[in-house]
PDB file of C-alpha atoms in Angstrom:
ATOM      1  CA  UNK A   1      22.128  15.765  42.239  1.00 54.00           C
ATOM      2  CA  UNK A   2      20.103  15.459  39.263  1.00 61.00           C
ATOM      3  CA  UNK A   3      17.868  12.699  37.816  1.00 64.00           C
ATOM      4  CA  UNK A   4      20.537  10.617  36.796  1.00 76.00           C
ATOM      5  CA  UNK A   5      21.564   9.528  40.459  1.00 84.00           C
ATOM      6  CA  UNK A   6      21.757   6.390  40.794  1.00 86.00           C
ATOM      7  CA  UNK A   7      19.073   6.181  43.670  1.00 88.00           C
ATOM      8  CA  UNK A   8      16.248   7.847  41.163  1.00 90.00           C
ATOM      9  CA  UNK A   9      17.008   4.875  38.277  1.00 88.00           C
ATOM     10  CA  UNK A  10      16.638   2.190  41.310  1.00 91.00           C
ATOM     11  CA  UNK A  11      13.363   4.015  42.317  1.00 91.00           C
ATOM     12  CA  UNK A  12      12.023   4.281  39.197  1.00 90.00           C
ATOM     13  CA  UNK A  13      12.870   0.415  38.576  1.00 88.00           C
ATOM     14  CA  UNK A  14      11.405  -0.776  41.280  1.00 89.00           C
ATOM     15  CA  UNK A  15       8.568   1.240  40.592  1.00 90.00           C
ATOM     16  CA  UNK A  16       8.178  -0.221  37.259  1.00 85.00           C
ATOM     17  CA  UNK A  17       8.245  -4.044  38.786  1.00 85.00           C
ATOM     18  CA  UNK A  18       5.896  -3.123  40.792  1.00 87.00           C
ATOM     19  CA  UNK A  19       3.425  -1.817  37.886  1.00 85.00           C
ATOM     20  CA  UNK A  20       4.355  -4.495  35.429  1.00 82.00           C
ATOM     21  CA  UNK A  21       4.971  -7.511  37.342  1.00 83.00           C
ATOM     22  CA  UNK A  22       8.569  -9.503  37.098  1.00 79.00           C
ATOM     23  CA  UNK A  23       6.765 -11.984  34.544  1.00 81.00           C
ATOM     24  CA  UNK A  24       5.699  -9.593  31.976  1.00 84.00           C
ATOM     25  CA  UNK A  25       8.623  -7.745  31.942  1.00 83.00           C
ATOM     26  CA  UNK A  26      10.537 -10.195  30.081  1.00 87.00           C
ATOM     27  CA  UNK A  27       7.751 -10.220  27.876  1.00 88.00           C
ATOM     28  CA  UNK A  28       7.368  -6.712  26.928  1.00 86.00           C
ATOM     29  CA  UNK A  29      11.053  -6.574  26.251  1.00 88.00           C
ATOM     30  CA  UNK A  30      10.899  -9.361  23.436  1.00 92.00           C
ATOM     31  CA  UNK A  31       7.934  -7.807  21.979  1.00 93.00           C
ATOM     32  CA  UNK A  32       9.992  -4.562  21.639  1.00 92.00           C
ATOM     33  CA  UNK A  33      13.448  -6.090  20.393  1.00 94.00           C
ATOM     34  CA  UNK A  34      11.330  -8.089  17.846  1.00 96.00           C
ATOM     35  CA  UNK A  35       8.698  -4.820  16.719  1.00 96.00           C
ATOM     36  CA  UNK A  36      12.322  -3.032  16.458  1.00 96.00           C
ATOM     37  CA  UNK A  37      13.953  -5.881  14.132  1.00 96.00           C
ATOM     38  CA  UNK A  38      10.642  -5.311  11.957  1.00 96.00           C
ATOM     39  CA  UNK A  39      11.213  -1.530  11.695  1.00 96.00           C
ATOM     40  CA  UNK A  40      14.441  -1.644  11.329  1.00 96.00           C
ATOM     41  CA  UNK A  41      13.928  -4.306   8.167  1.00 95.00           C
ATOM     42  CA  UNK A  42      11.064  -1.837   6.942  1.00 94.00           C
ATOM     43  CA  UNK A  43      13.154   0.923   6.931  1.00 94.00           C
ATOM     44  CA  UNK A  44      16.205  -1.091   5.414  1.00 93.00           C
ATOM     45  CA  UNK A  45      14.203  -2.616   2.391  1.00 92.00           C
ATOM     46  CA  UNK A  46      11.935   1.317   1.685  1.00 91.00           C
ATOM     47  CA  UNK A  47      15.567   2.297   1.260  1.00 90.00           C
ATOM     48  CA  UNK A  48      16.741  -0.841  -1.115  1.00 89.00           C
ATOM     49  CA  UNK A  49      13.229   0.307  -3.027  1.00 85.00           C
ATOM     50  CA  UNK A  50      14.242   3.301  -3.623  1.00 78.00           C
ATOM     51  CA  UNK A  51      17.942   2.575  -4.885  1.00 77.00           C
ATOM     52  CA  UNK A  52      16.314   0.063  -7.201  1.00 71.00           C
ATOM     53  CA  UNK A  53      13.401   2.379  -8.762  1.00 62.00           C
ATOM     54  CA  UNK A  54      15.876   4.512  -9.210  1.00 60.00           C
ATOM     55  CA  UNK A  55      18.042   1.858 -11.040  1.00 60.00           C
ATOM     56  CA  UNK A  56      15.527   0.822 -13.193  1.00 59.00           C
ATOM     57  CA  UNK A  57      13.915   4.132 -14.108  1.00 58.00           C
ATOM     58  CA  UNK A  58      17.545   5.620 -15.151  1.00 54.00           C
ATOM     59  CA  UNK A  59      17.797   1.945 -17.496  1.00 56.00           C
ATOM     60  CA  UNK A  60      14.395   2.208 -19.347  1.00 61.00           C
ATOM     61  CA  UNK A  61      14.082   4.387 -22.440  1.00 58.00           C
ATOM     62  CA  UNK A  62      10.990   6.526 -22.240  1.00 59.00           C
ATOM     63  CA  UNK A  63       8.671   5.601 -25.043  1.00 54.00           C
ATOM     64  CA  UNK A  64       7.820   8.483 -28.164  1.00 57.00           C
ATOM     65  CA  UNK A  65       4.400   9.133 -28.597  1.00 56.00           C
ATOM     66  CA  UNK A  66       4.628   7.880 -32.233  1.00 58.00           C
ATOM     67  CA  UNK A  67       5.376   4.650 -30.921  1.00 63.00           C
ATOM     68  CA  UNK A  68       2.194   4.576 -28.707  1.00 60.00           C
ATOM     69  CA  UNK A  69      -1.306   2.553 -30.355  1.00 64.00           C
ATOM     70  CA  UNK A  70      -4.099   5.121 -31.331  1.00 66.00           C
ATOM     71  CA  UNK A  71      -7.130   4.448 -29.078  1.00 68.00           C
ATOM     72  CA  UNK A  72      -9.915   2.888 -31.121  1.00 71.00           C
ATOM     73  CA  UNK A  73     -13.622   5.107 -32.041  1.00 73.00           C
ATOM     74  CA  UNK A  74     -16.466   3.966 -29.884  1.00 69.00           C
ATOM     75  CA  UNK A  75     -19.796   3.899 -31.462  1.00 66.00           C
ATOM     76  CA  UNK A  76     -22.409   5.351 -29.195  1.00 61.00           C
ATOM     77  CA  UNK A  77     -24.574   2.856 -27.372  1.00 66.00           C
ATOM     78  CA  UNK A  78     -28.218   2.507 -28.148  1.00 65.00           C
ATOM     79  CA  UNK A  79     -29.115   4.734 -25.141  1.00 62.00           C
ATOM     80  CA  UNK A  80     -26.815   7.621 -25.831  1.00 59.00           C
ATOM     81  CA  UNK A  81     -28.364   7.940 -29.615  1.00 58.00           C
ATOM     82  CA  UNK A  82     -32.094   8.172 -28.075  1.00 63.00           C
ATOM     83  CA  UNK A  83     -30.300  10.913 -25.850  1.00 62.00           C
ATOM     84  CA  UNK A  84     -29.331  12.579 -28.930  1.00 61.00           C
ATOM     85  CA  UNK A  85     -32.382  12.111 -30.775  1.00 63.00           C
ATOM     86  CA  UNK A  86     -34.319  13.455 -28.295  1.00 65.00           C
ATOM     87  CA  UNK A  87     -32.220  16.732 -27.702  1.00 64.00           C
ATOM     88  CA  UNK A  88     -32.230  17.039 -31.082  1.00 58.00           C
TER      89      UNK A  88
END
């Protein structure tokens, strides 16, 4: 004699027709089979992501630092020379 009688599951649907209306119930069902399809695509493609980062990482060959352009000297602005003048 537990919850899963069958008497408690017809009380507690006709409880919930009687909250939600017949009309909206059919409603509310659609929006939750299609907000499932959505996670369910989410979670399908994070997953694909992954494989493929993976993939693609493993295929690249890391660069050397030789390889890599030296940044170019900045000359100081106008206002950071007066700065310097002045602490100077």
């Amino acid at each position: 004699m537990g919850f899963t009688s069958p008497w408690h599951w017809a009380i507690v649907a006709v409880v919930v027709i009687i909250l939600f209306g017949s009309k909206k119930l059919p409603d509310a069902a659609r929006g939750l089979g299609r907000s499932l399809r959505i996670f369910k695509s989410e979670v399908k493609e994070m997953q694909n992501d992954g494989k493929s980062d993976a993939d693609t990482t493993a295929a690249q060959q890391p660069v050397a630092p030789a390889q890599l352009p030296a940044p170019a000297p900045v000359a100081p602005t106008n206002v950071e020379a007066q700065h310097d003048a002045k602490s100077a």
